[in-house]
Amino acid sequence: MNATDRTPADLLSSALAADPGRPLTTFYDDATGERVELSVATFANWVAKTANLLQDELSVAPGDRVALLLPAHWQTAVWLLACASVGAVADLAGDPAAADVAVSGPEPESLRAARACSGPRLALALRPLGGRFPQVPEGFADYAVEVPGQGDRFVPYAPVNPDEPALIVAGREFSGAEVVERARAEATGLGLTGPGARILSGLPYDTWEGLNAGLYGPLATGGSVVLCRHLDRLAPDALDQRIESERITATAR
């Protein structure tokens, strides 16, 4: 992280330059038993590929709105940073009818809602290791099919303005600069005291608090996150073991 970072994409670039091999996001799904750990470099590679998909294949430009009908998941975090890289507005649980692109998880209700988008529609199976759908939902492209062939480096066609809208969550709009500034200002309150801090978050991505604990705060401070979906299904003693084994220094749940 650098004092000159003004957008979430800047934060990721600084993290990549500082220590590409360190863990950034560790994801658990306690409904399926999935665990995946992504280093800064691996996460940044997914972001670059997704940003290239947005820019080159879907013709997304700065200011376009991308409705993300997705849960707290490592792939959702990738999409948030990819939108920031392009300059698109990531609208969490936003109205697909008002969006230029809709991105849905595999849940039937999300897929139904996403069909209101008149632009491109992508679906994420959210299977372990970014796996494909056994059968692609009608009217959607499968993200896991589309993204692997994209380039590993991303360069935006136009510079991203940090003062333009970048995120909408729970009806509130944030610029890229506001995301960075607020993440830094609230880091201490989350227990993110600097590089090496490791937060476990079981919060959903439908509020600023969930996004900050589960992505932006760790990214802004040189820390890392253990993001847990369906954490309520984990027994208390198993949660204690996870906190110990993952070397957790702070929790948000």
PDB file of C-alpha atoms in Angstrom:
ATOM      1  CA  MET A   1       0.000   0.000   0.000  1.00  0.00           C
ATOM      2  CA  ASN A   2       1.161   3.509  -0.848  1.00  0.00           C
ATOM      3  CA  ALA A   3      -0.050   6.906   0.269  1.00  0.00           C
ATOM      4  CA  THR A   4      -0.623   7.765  -3.400  1.00  0.00           C
ATOM      5  CA  ASP A   5      -3.109   4.897  -3.979  1.00  0.00           C
ATOM      6  CA  ARG A   6      -6.467   6.418  -4.921  1.00  0.00           C
ATOM      7  CA  THR A   7      -8.500   3.456  -6.182  1.00  0.00           C
ATOM      8  CA  PRO A   8      -8.985  -0.162  -5.108  1.00  0.00           C
ATOM      9  CA  ALA A   9      -7.075  -1.190  -8.232  1.00  0.00           C
ATOM     10  CA  ASP A  10      -4.157   0.956  -7.061  1.00  0.00           C
ATOM     11  CA  LEU A  11      -4.179  -0.894  -3.739  1.00  0.00           C
ATOM     12  CA  LEU A  12      -3.940  -4.221  -5.529  1.00  0.00           C
ATOM     13  CA  SER A  13      -1.092  -2.989  -7.725  1.00  0.00           C
ATOM     14  CA  SER A  14       0.844  -1.851  -4.659  1.00  0.00           C
ATOM     15  CA  ALA A  15       0.244  -5.181  -2.908  1.00  0.00           C
ATOM     16  CA  LEU A  16       1.495  -7.019  -5.994  1.00  0.00           C
ATOM     17  CA  ALA A  17       4.641  -4.905  -6.145  1.00  0.00           C
ATOM     18  CA  ALA A  18       5.356  -5.303  -2.427  1.00  0.00           C
ATOM     19  CA  ASP A  19       4.917  -9.041  -1.900  1.00  0.00           C
ATOM     20  CA  PRO A  20       3.196 -11.039  -4.651  1.00  0.00           C
ATOM     21  CA  GLY A  21       3.577 -14.377  -2.892  1.00  0.00           C
ATOM     22  CA  ARG A  22       1.848 -13.582   0.385  1.00  0.00           C
ATOM     23  CA  PRO A  23      -1.706 -14.813   1.019  1.00  0.00           C
ATOM     24  CA  LEU A  24      -4.408 -12.241   0.324  1.00  0.00           C
ATOM     25  CA  THR A  25      -7.702 -14.145   0.410  1.00  0.00           C
ATOM     26  CA  THR A  26      -8.434 -17.519   1.975  1.00  0.00           C
ATOM     27  CA  PHE A  27     -11.980 -18.688   1.294  1.00  0.00           C
ATOM     28  CA  TYR A  28     -14.047 -21.277   3.166  1.00  0.00           C
ATOM     29  CA  ASP A  29     -17.521 -22.535   2.289  1.00  0.00           C
ATOM     30  CA  ASP A  30     -18.769 -24.356   5.334  1.00  0.00           C
ATOM     31  CA  ALA A  31     -21.697 -25.814   3.403  1.00  0.00           C
ATOM     32  CA  THR A  32     -19.415 -27.715   1.024  1.00  0.00           C
ATOM     33  CA  GLY A  33     -16.108 -27.990   2.883  1.00  0.00           C
ATOM     34  CA  GLU A  34     -14.284 -25.962   0.230  1.00  0.00           C
ATOM     35  CA  ARG A  35     -11.094 -24.113   1.139  1.00  0.00           C
ATOM     36  CA  VAL A  36      -9.005 -22.141  -1.328  1.00  0.00           C
ATOM     37  CA  GLU A  37      -6.104 -19.787  -0.697  1.00  0.00           C
ATOM     38  CA  LEU A  38      -5.122 -17.092  -3.172  1.00  0.00           C
ATOM     39  CA  SER A  39      -1.847 -15.237  -3.031  1.00  0.00           C
ATOM     40  CA  VAL A  40      -1.695 -11.614  -4.122  1.00  0.00           C
ATOM     41  CA  ALA A  41      -0.278 -12.737  -7.467  1.00  0.00           C
ATOM     42  CA  THR A  42      -2.966 -15.355  -8.081  1.00  0.00           C
ATOM     43  CA  PHE A  43      -5.739 -12.987  -7.068  1.00  0.00           C
ATOM     44  CA  ALA A  44      -4.312 -10.220  -9.280  1.00  0.00           C
ATOM     45  CA  ASN A  45      -4.155 -12.644 -12.222  1.00  0.00           C
ATOM     46  CA  TRP A  46      -7.858 -13.448 -11.851  1.00  0.00           C
ATOM     47  CA  VAL A  47      -8.583  -9.718 -11.637  1.00  0.00           C
ATOM     48  CA  ALA A  48      -6.571  -8.972 -14.800  1.00  0.00           C
ATOM     49  CA  LYS A  49      -8.318 -11.711 -16.761  1.00  0.00           C
ATOM     50  CA  THR A  50     -11.744 -10.569 -15.572  1.00  0.00           C
ATOM     51  CA  ALA A  51     -10.964  -6.923 -16.349  1.00  0.00           C
ATOM     52  CA  ASN A  52      -9.876  -7.909 -19.862  1.00  0.00           C
ATOM     53  CA  LEU A  53     -13.118  -9.849 -20.250  1.00  0.00           C
ATOM     54  CA  LEU A  54     -15.097  -6.771 -19.212  1.00  0.00           C
ATOM     55  CA  GLN A  55     -13.180  -4.339 -21.380  1.00  0.00           C
ATOM     56  CA  ASP A  56     -12.450  -6.357 -24.513  1.00  0.00           C
ATOM     57  CA  GLU A  57     -15.236  -8.913 -24.743  1.00  0.00           C
ATOM     58  CA  LEU A  58     -18.141  -7.085 -23.089  1.00  0.00           C
ATOM     59  CA  SER A  59     -17.174  -3.539 -24.174  1.00  0.00           C
ATOM     60  CA  VAL A  60     -17.538  -2.188 -20.641  1.00  0.00           C
ATOM     61  CA  ALA A  61     -16.270   1.384 -20.336  1.00  0.00           C
ATOM     62  CA  PRO A  62     -15.664   3.698 -17.367  1.00  0.00           C
ATOM     63  CA  GLY A  63     -18.960   4.668 -15.773  1.00  0.00           C
ATOM     64  CA  ASP A  64     -20.853   1.589 -16.988  1.00  0.00           C
ATOM     65  CA  ARG A  65     -22.775  -0.248 -14.291  1.00  0.00           C
ATOM     66  CA  VAL A  66     -22.204  -3.925 -13.506  1.00  0.00           C
ATOM     67  CA  ALA A  67     -24.878  -5.548 -11.312  1.00  0.00           C
ATOM     68  CA  LEU A  68     -23.246  -8.187  -9.106  1.00  0.00           C
ATOM     69  CA  LEU A  69     -25.860 -10.633  -7.820  1.00  0.00           C
ATOM     70  CA  LEU A  70     -23.269 -12.610  -5.898  1.00  0.00           C
ATOM     71  CA  PRO A  71     -22.606 -13.693  -2.290  1.00  0.00           C
ATOM     72  CA  ALA A  72     -19.478 -13.080  -0.233  1.00  0.00           C
ATOM     73  CA  HIS A  73     -17.048 -15.238  -2.202  1.00  0.00           C
ATOM     74  CA  TRP A  74     -13.500 -14.961  -3.500  1.00  0.00           C
ATOM     75  CA  GLN A  75     -14.806 -14.691  -7.053  1.00  0.00           C
ATOM     76  CA  THR A  76     -17.018 -11.773  -6.020  1.00  0.00           C
ATOM     77  CA  ALA A  77     -13.922 -10.058  -4.631  1.00  0.00           C
ATOM     78  CA  VAL A  78     -12.246 -10.607  -8.005  1.00  0.00           C
ATOM     79  CA  TRP A  79     -15.175  -8.989  -9.801  1.00  0.00           C
ATOM     80  CA  LEU A  80     -15.112  -5.978  -7.482  1.00  0.00           C
ATOM     81  CA  LEU A  81     -11.451  -5.330  -8.244  1.00  0.00           C
ATOM     82  CA  ALA A  82     -11.942  -6.018 -11.965  1.00  0.00           C
ATOM     83  CA  CYS A  83     -14.692  -3.406 -12.124  1.00  0.00           C
ATOM     84  CA  ALA A  84     -12.412  -0.969 -10.290  1.00  0.00           C
ATOM     85  CA  SER A  85      -9.631  -1.698 -12.799  1.00  0.00           C
ATOM     86  CA  VAL A  86     -11.863  -0.823 -15.762  1.00  0.00           C
ATOM     87  CA  GLY A  87     -13.565   2.123 -14.046  1.00  0.00           C
ATOM     88  CA  ALA A  88     -16.982   0.462 -14.051  1.00  0.00           C
ATOM     89  CA  VAL A  89     -19.430   0.843 -11.174  1.00  0.00           C
ATOM     90  CA  ALA A  90     -19.834  -2.395  -9.195  1.00  0.00           C
ATOM     91  CA  ASP A  91     -23.441  -2.457  -7.976  1.00  0.00           C
ATOM     92  CA  LEU A  92     -23.872  -5.112  -5.271  1.00  0.00           C
ATOM     93  CA  ALA A  93     -27.353  -6.647  -5.512  1.00  0.00           C
ATOM     94  CA  GLY A  94     -28.231  -3.807  -7.898  1.00  0.00           C
ATOM     95  CA  ASP A  95     -31.140  -3.679 -10.304  1.00  0.00           C
ATOM     96  CA  PRO A  96     -30.102  -5.664 -13.389  1.00  0.00           C
ATOM     97  CA  ALA A  97     -32.622  -3.763 -15.520  1.00  0.00           C
ATOM     98  CA  ALA A  98     -30.631  -0.576 -14.876  1.00  0.00           C
ATOM     99  CA  ALA A  99     -27.234  -2.217 -15.448  1.00  0.00           C
ATOM    100  CA  ASP A 100     -25.090  -2.540 -18.548  1.00  0.00           C
ATOM    101  CA  VAL A 101     -23.923  -6.023 -17.500  1.00  0.00           C
ATOM    102  CA  ALA A 102     -25.385  -8.496 -15.016  1.00  0.00           C
ATOM    103  CA  VAL A 103     -23.340 -11.111 -13.173  1.00  0.00           C
ATOM    104  CA  SER A 104     -25.223 -13.807 -11.281  1.00  0.00           C
ATOM    105  CA  GLY A 105     -24.421 -16.671  -8.997  1.00  0.00           C
ATOM    106  CA  PRO A 106     -26.005 -20.083  -9.559  1.00  0.00           C
ATOM    107  CA  GLU A 107     -29.066 -19.512  -7.366  1.00  0.00           C
ATOM    108  CA  PRO A 108     -32.325 -19.655  -9.377  1.00  0.00           C
ATOM    109  CA  GLU A 109     -33.626 -16.414  -7.881  1.00  0.00           C
ATOM    110  CA  SER A 110     -30.463 -14.542  -8.858  1.00  0.00           C
ATOM    111  CA  LEU A 111     -30.553 -15.940 -12.378  1.00  0.00           C
ATOM    112  CA  ARG A 112     -34.201 -14.917 -12.746  1.00  0.00           C
ATOM    113  CA  ALA A 113     -33.425 -11.383 -11.584  1.00  0.00           C
ATOM    114  CA  ALA A 114     -30.359 -11.066 -13.828  1.00  0.00           C
ATOM    115  CA  ARG A 115     -32.422 -11.820 -16.942  1.00  0.00           C
ATOM    116  CA  ALA A 116     -33.885  -8.308 -16.626  1.00  0.00           C
ATOM    117  CA  CYS A 117     -30.563  -6.959 -17.915  1.00  0.00           C
ATOM    118  CA  SER A 118     -30.716  -6.149 -21.631  1.00  0.00           C
ATOM    119  CA  GLY A 119     -26.923  -6.276 -21.923  1.00  0.00           C
ATOM    120  CA  PRO A 120     -24.476  -9.152 -21.500  1.00  0.00           C
ATOM    121  CA  ARG A 121     -25.219 -11.628 -18.728  1.00  0.00           C
ATOM    122  CA  LEU A 122     -22.671 -13.913 -17.085  1.00  0.00           C
ATOM    123  CA  ALA A 123     -23.211 -16.650 -14.540  1.00  0.00           C
ATOM    124  CA  LEU A 124     -20.781 -17.998 -11.959  1.00  0.00           C
ATOM    125  CA  ALA A 125     -21.185 -21.579 -10.820  1.00  0.00           C
ATOM    126  CA  LEU A 126     -19.188 -20.796  -7.643  1.00  0.00           C
ATOM    127  CA  ARG A 127     -17.845 -24.325  -7.710  1.00  0.00           C
ATOM    128  CA  PRO A 128     -14.494 -25.232  -6.120  1.00  0.00           C
ATOM    129  CA  LEU A 129     -11.460 -23.923  -8.023  1.00  0.00           C
ATOM    130  CA  GLY A 130     -13.654 -21.763 -10.232  1.00  0.00           C
ATOM    131  CA  GLY A 131     -15.287 -24.753 -11.917  1.00  0.00           C
ATOM    132  CA  ARG A 132     -17.786 -24.607 -14.778  1.00  0.00           C
ATOM    133  CA  PHE A 133     -21.522 -25.239 -14.822  1.00  0.00           C
ATOM    134  CA  PRO A 134     -22.447 -28.791 -15.797  1.00  0.00           C
ATOM    135  CA  GLN A 135     -25.115 -27.079 -17.910  1.00  0.00           C
ATOM    136  CA  VAL A 136     -24.909 -23.333 -18.582  1.00  0.00           C
ATOM    137  CA  PRO A 137     -28.079 -21.446 -17.565  1.00  0.00           C
ATOM    138  CA  GLU A 138     -30.076 -20.307 -20.581  1.00  0.00           C
ATOM    139  CA  GLY A 139     -29.353 -16.726 -21.567  1.00  0.00           C
ATOM    140  CA  PHE A 140     -25.970 -16.576 -19.819  1.00  0.00           C
ATOM    141  CA  ALA A 141     -22.314 -17.035 -20.643  1.00  0.00           C
ATOM    142  CA  ASP A 142     -20.356 -19.182 -18.202  1.00  0.00           C
ATOM    143  CA  TYR A 143     -17.684 -17.053 -16.548  1.00  0.00           C
ATOM    144  CA  ALA A 144     -15.487 -20.109 -15.999  1.00  0.00           C
ATOM    145  CA  VAL A 145     -15.509 -20.768 -19.751  1.00  0.00           C
ATOM    146  CA  GLU A 146     -14.957 -17.156 -20.807  1.00  0.00           C
ATOM    147  CA  VAL A 147     -12.225 -16.012 -18.422  1.00  0.00           C
ATOM    148  CA  PRO A 148      -9.325 -18.495 -18.809  1.00  0.00           C
ATOM    149  CA  GLY A 149      -8.370 -17.331 -22.302  1.00  0.00           C
ATOM    150  CA  GLN A 150      -8.150 -13.665 -21.325  1.00  0.00           C
ATOM    151  CA  GLY A 151      -4.809 -11.900 -20.975  1.00  0.00           C
ATOM    152  CA  ASP A 152      -2.802 -12.062 -17.770  1.00  0.00           C
ATOM    153  CA  ARG A 153      -2.038  -8.342 -17.811  1.00  0.00           C
ATOM    154  CA  PHE A 154      -4.573  -5.554 -17.919  1.00  0.00           C
ATOM    155  CA  VAL A 155      -4.184  -1.991 -19.151  1.00  0.00           C
ATOM    156  CA  PRO A 156      -7.302   0.209 -19.212  1.00  0.00           C
ATOM    157  CA  TYR A 157      -8.071   2.023 -22.430  1.00  0.00           C
ATOM    158  CA  ALA A 158      -8.760   5.166 -20.399  1.00  0.00           C
ATOM    159  CA  PRO A 159      -7.296   6.183 -17.019  1.00  0.00           C
ATOM    160  CA  VAL A 160      -9.621   5.483 -14.100  1.00  0.00           C
ATOM    161  CA  ASN A 161     -10.775   8.671 -12.355  1.00  0.00           C
ATOM    162  CA  PRO A 162     -10.675   8.028  -8.585  1.00  0.00           C
ATOM    163  CA  ASP A 163     -13.362  10.640  -7.993  1.00  0.00           C
ATOM    164  CA  GLU A 164     -15.941   8.934 -10.217  1.00  0.00           C
ATOM    165  CA  PRO A 165     -18.461   6.391  -8.838  1.00  0.00           C
ATOM    166  CA  ALA A 166     -16.924   2.950  -8.311  1.00  0.00           C
ATOM    167  CA  LEU A 167     -19.182   1.070  -5.894  1.00  0.00           C
ATOM    168  CA  ILE A 168     -22.822   0.901  -4.887  1.00  0.00           C
ATOM    169  CA  VAL A 169     -23.748  -1.153  -1.841  1.00  0.00           C
ATOM    170  CA  ALA A 170     -26.924  -1.020   0.269  1.00  0.00           C
ATOM    171  CA  GLY A 171     -28.062   1.898  -1.869  1.00  0.00           C
ATOM    172  CA  ARG A 172     -25.015   4.080  -1.149  1.00  0.00           C
ATOM    173  CA  GLU A 173     -22.582   5.182  -3.828  1.00  0.00           C
ATOM    174  CA  PHE A 174     -18.823   5.482  -3.281  1.00  0.00           C
ATOM    175  CA  SER A 175     -16.093   6.807  -5.520  1.00  0.00           C
ATOM    176  CA  GLY A 176     -12.882   4.839  -5.799  1.00  0.00           C
ATOM    177  CA  ALA A 177     -11.123   7.397  -3.607  1.00  0.00           C
ATOM    178  CA  GLU A 178     -13.857   7.147  -0.972  1.00  0.00           C
ATOM    179  CA  VAL A 179     -13.480   3.360  -0.854  1.00  0.00           C
ATOM    180  CA  VAL A 180      -9.746   3.680  -0.243  1.00  0.00           C
ATOM    181  CA  GLU A 181     -10.028   6.510   2.278  1.00  0.00           C
ATOM    182  CA  ARG A 182     -12.787   4.847   4.278  1.00  0.00           C
ATOM    183  CA  ALA A 183     -11.030   1.469   4.272  1.00  0.00           C
ATOM    184  CA  ARG A 184      -7.903   3.082   5.693  1.00  0.00           C
ATOM    185  CA  ALA A 185      -9.803   5.167   8.247  1.00  0.00           C
ATOM    186  CA  GLU A 186     -11.746   2.176   9.603  1.00  0.00           C
ATOM    187  CA  ALA A 187      -8.881  -0.333   9.592  1.00  0.00           C
ATOM    188  CA  THR A 188      -7.926   0.086  13.241  1.00  0.00           C
ATOM    189  CA  GLY A 189     -11.523  -0.415  14.332  1.00  0.00           C
ATOM    190  CA  LEU A 190     -11.525  -3.752  12.523  1.00  0.00           C
ATOM    191  CA  GLY A 191      -8.299  -4.798  14.230  1.00  0.00           C
ATOM    192  CA  LEU A 192      -6.274  -4.379  11.033  1.00  0.00           C
ATOM    193  CA  THR A 193      -3.197  -2.787  12.508  1.00  0.00           C
ATOM    194  CA  GLY A 194      -0.868  -3.115   9.522  1.00  0.00           C
ATOM    195  CA  PRO A 195       0.959  -5.631   7.345  1.00  0.00           C
ATOM    196  CA  GLY A 196       0.542  -9.183   8.559  1.00  0.00           C
ATOM    197  CA  ALA A 197      -2.838  -8.620  10.196  1.00  0.00           C
ATOM    198  CA  ARG A 198      -5.251 -11.405   9.321  1.00  0.00           C
ATOM    199  CA  ILE A 199      -9.000 -10.980   9.721  1.00  0.00           C
ATOM    200  CA  LEU A 200     -11.643 -13.705   9.658  1.00  0.00           C
ATOM    201  CA  SER A 201     -14.912 -12.403   8.215  1.00  0.00           C
ATOM    202  CA  GLY A 202     -18.238 -14.174   8.119  1.00  0.00           C
ATOM    203  CA  LEU A 203     -20.105 -11.035   7.069  1.00  0.00           C
ATOM    204  CA  PRO A 204     -22.042 -10.960   3.791  1.00  0.00           C
ATOM    205  CA  TYR A 205     -21.101  -8.595   0.996  1.00  0.00           C
ATOM    206  CA  ASP A 206     -24.413  -6.693   1.108  1.00  0.00           C
ATOM    207  CA  THR A 207     -23.159  -3.867   3.354  1.00  0.00           C
ATOM    208  CA  TRP A 208     -20.113  -1.621   3.434  1.00  0.00           C
ATOM    209  CA  GLU A 209     -19.069  -3.293   6.698  1.00  0.00           C
ATOM    210  CA  GLY A 210     -19.029  -6.708   5.050  1.00  0.00           C
ATOM    211  CA  LEU A 211     -17.086  -5.475   2.043  1.00  0.00           C
ATOM    212  CA  ASN A 212     -14.576  -3.618   4.175  1.00  0.00           C
ATOM    213  CA  ALA A 213     -13.886  -6.543   6.490  1.00  0.00           C
ATOM    214  CA  GLY A 214     -13.949  -9.070   3.663  1.00  0.00           C
ATOM    215  CA  LEU A 215     -11.868  -7.221   1.068  1.00  0.00           C
ATOM    216  CA  TYR A 216     -11.049  -3.529   1.158  1.00  0.00           C
ATOM    217  CA  GLY A 217      -9.727  -3.224   4.710  1.00  0.00           C
ATOM    218  CA  PRO A 218      -7.150  -6.014   4.415  1.00  0.00           C
ATOM    219  CA  LEU A 219      -6.144  -4.790   0.964  1.00  0.00           C
ATOM    220  CA  ALA A 220      -5.669  -1.220   2.200  1.00  0.00           C
ATOM    221  CA  THR A 221      -3.468  -2.228   5.135  1.00  0.00           C
ATOM    222  CA  GLY A 222      -1.264  -4.972   3.743  1.00  0.00           C
ATOM    223  CA  GLY A 223      -3.242  -7.608   5.611  1.00  0.00           C
ATOM    224  CA  SER A 224      -5.200 -10.639   4.495  1.00  0.00           C
ATOM    225  CA  VAL A 225      -8.689 -12.057   4.962  1.00  0.00           C
ATOM    226  CA  VAL A 226     -10.123 -15.459   5.728  1.00  0.00           C
ATOM    227  CA  LEU A 227     -13.545 -15.112   4.108  1.00  0.00           C
ATOM    228  CA  CYS A 228     -16.095 -17.606   5.393  1.00  0.00           C
ATOM    229  CA  ARG A 229     -19.400 -18.382   3.717  1.00  0.00           C
ATOM    230  CA  HIS A 230     -22.038 -20.249   5.740  1.00  0.00           C
ATOM    231  CA  LEU A 231     -20.016 -19.697   8.891  1.00  0.00           C
ATOM    232  CA  ASP A 232     -23.148 -20.350  10.977  1.00  0.00           C
ATOM    233  CA  ARG A 233     -22.826 -24.028  10.061  1.00  0.00           C
ATOM    234  CA  LEU A 234     -19.441 -24.323  11.765  1.00  0.00           C
ATOM    235  CA  ALA A 235     -19.400 -25.637  15.330  1.00  0.00           C
ATOM    236  CA  PRO A 236     -17.905 -23.274  17.944  1.00  0.00           C
ATOM    237  CA  ASP A 237     -14.952 -25.548  18.675  1.00  0.00           C
ATOM    238  CA  ALA A 238     -14.219 -25.866  14.936  1.00  0.00           C
ATOM    239  CA  LEU A 239     -14.295 -22.085  14.621  1.00  0.00           C
ATOM    240  CA  ASP A 240     -11.801 -21.803  17.461  1.00  0.00           C
ATOM    241  CA  GLN A 241      -9.549 -24.274  15.668  1.00  0.00           C
ATOM    242  CA  ARG A 242      -9.798 -22.287  12.448  1.00  0.00           C
ATOM    243  CA  ILE A 243      -8.910 -19.060  14.210  1.00  0.00           C
ATOM    244  CA  GLU A 244      -5.841 -20.747  15.631  1.00  0.00           C
ATOM    245  CA  SER A 245      -4.750 -22.619  12.503  1.00  0.00           C
ATOM    246  CA  GLU A 246      -5.231 -19.612  10.212  1.00  0.00           C
ATOM    247  CA  ARG A 247      -3.343 -17.325  12.639  1.00  0.00           C
ATOM    248  CA  ILE A 248      -6.298 -14.920  12.883  1.00  0.00           C
ATOM    249  CA  THR A 249      -5.627 -11.589  14.578  1.00  0.00           C
ATOM    250  CA  ALA A 250      -9.143 -10.077  14.233  1.00  0.00           C
ATOM    251  CA  THR A 251     -12.678 -11.247  13.517  1.00  0.00           C
ATOM    252  CA  ALA A 252     -15.826  -9.746  11.966  1.00  0.00           C
ATOM    253  CA  ARG A 253     -18.964 -11.860  12.254  1.00  0.00           C
TER     254      ARG A 253
END
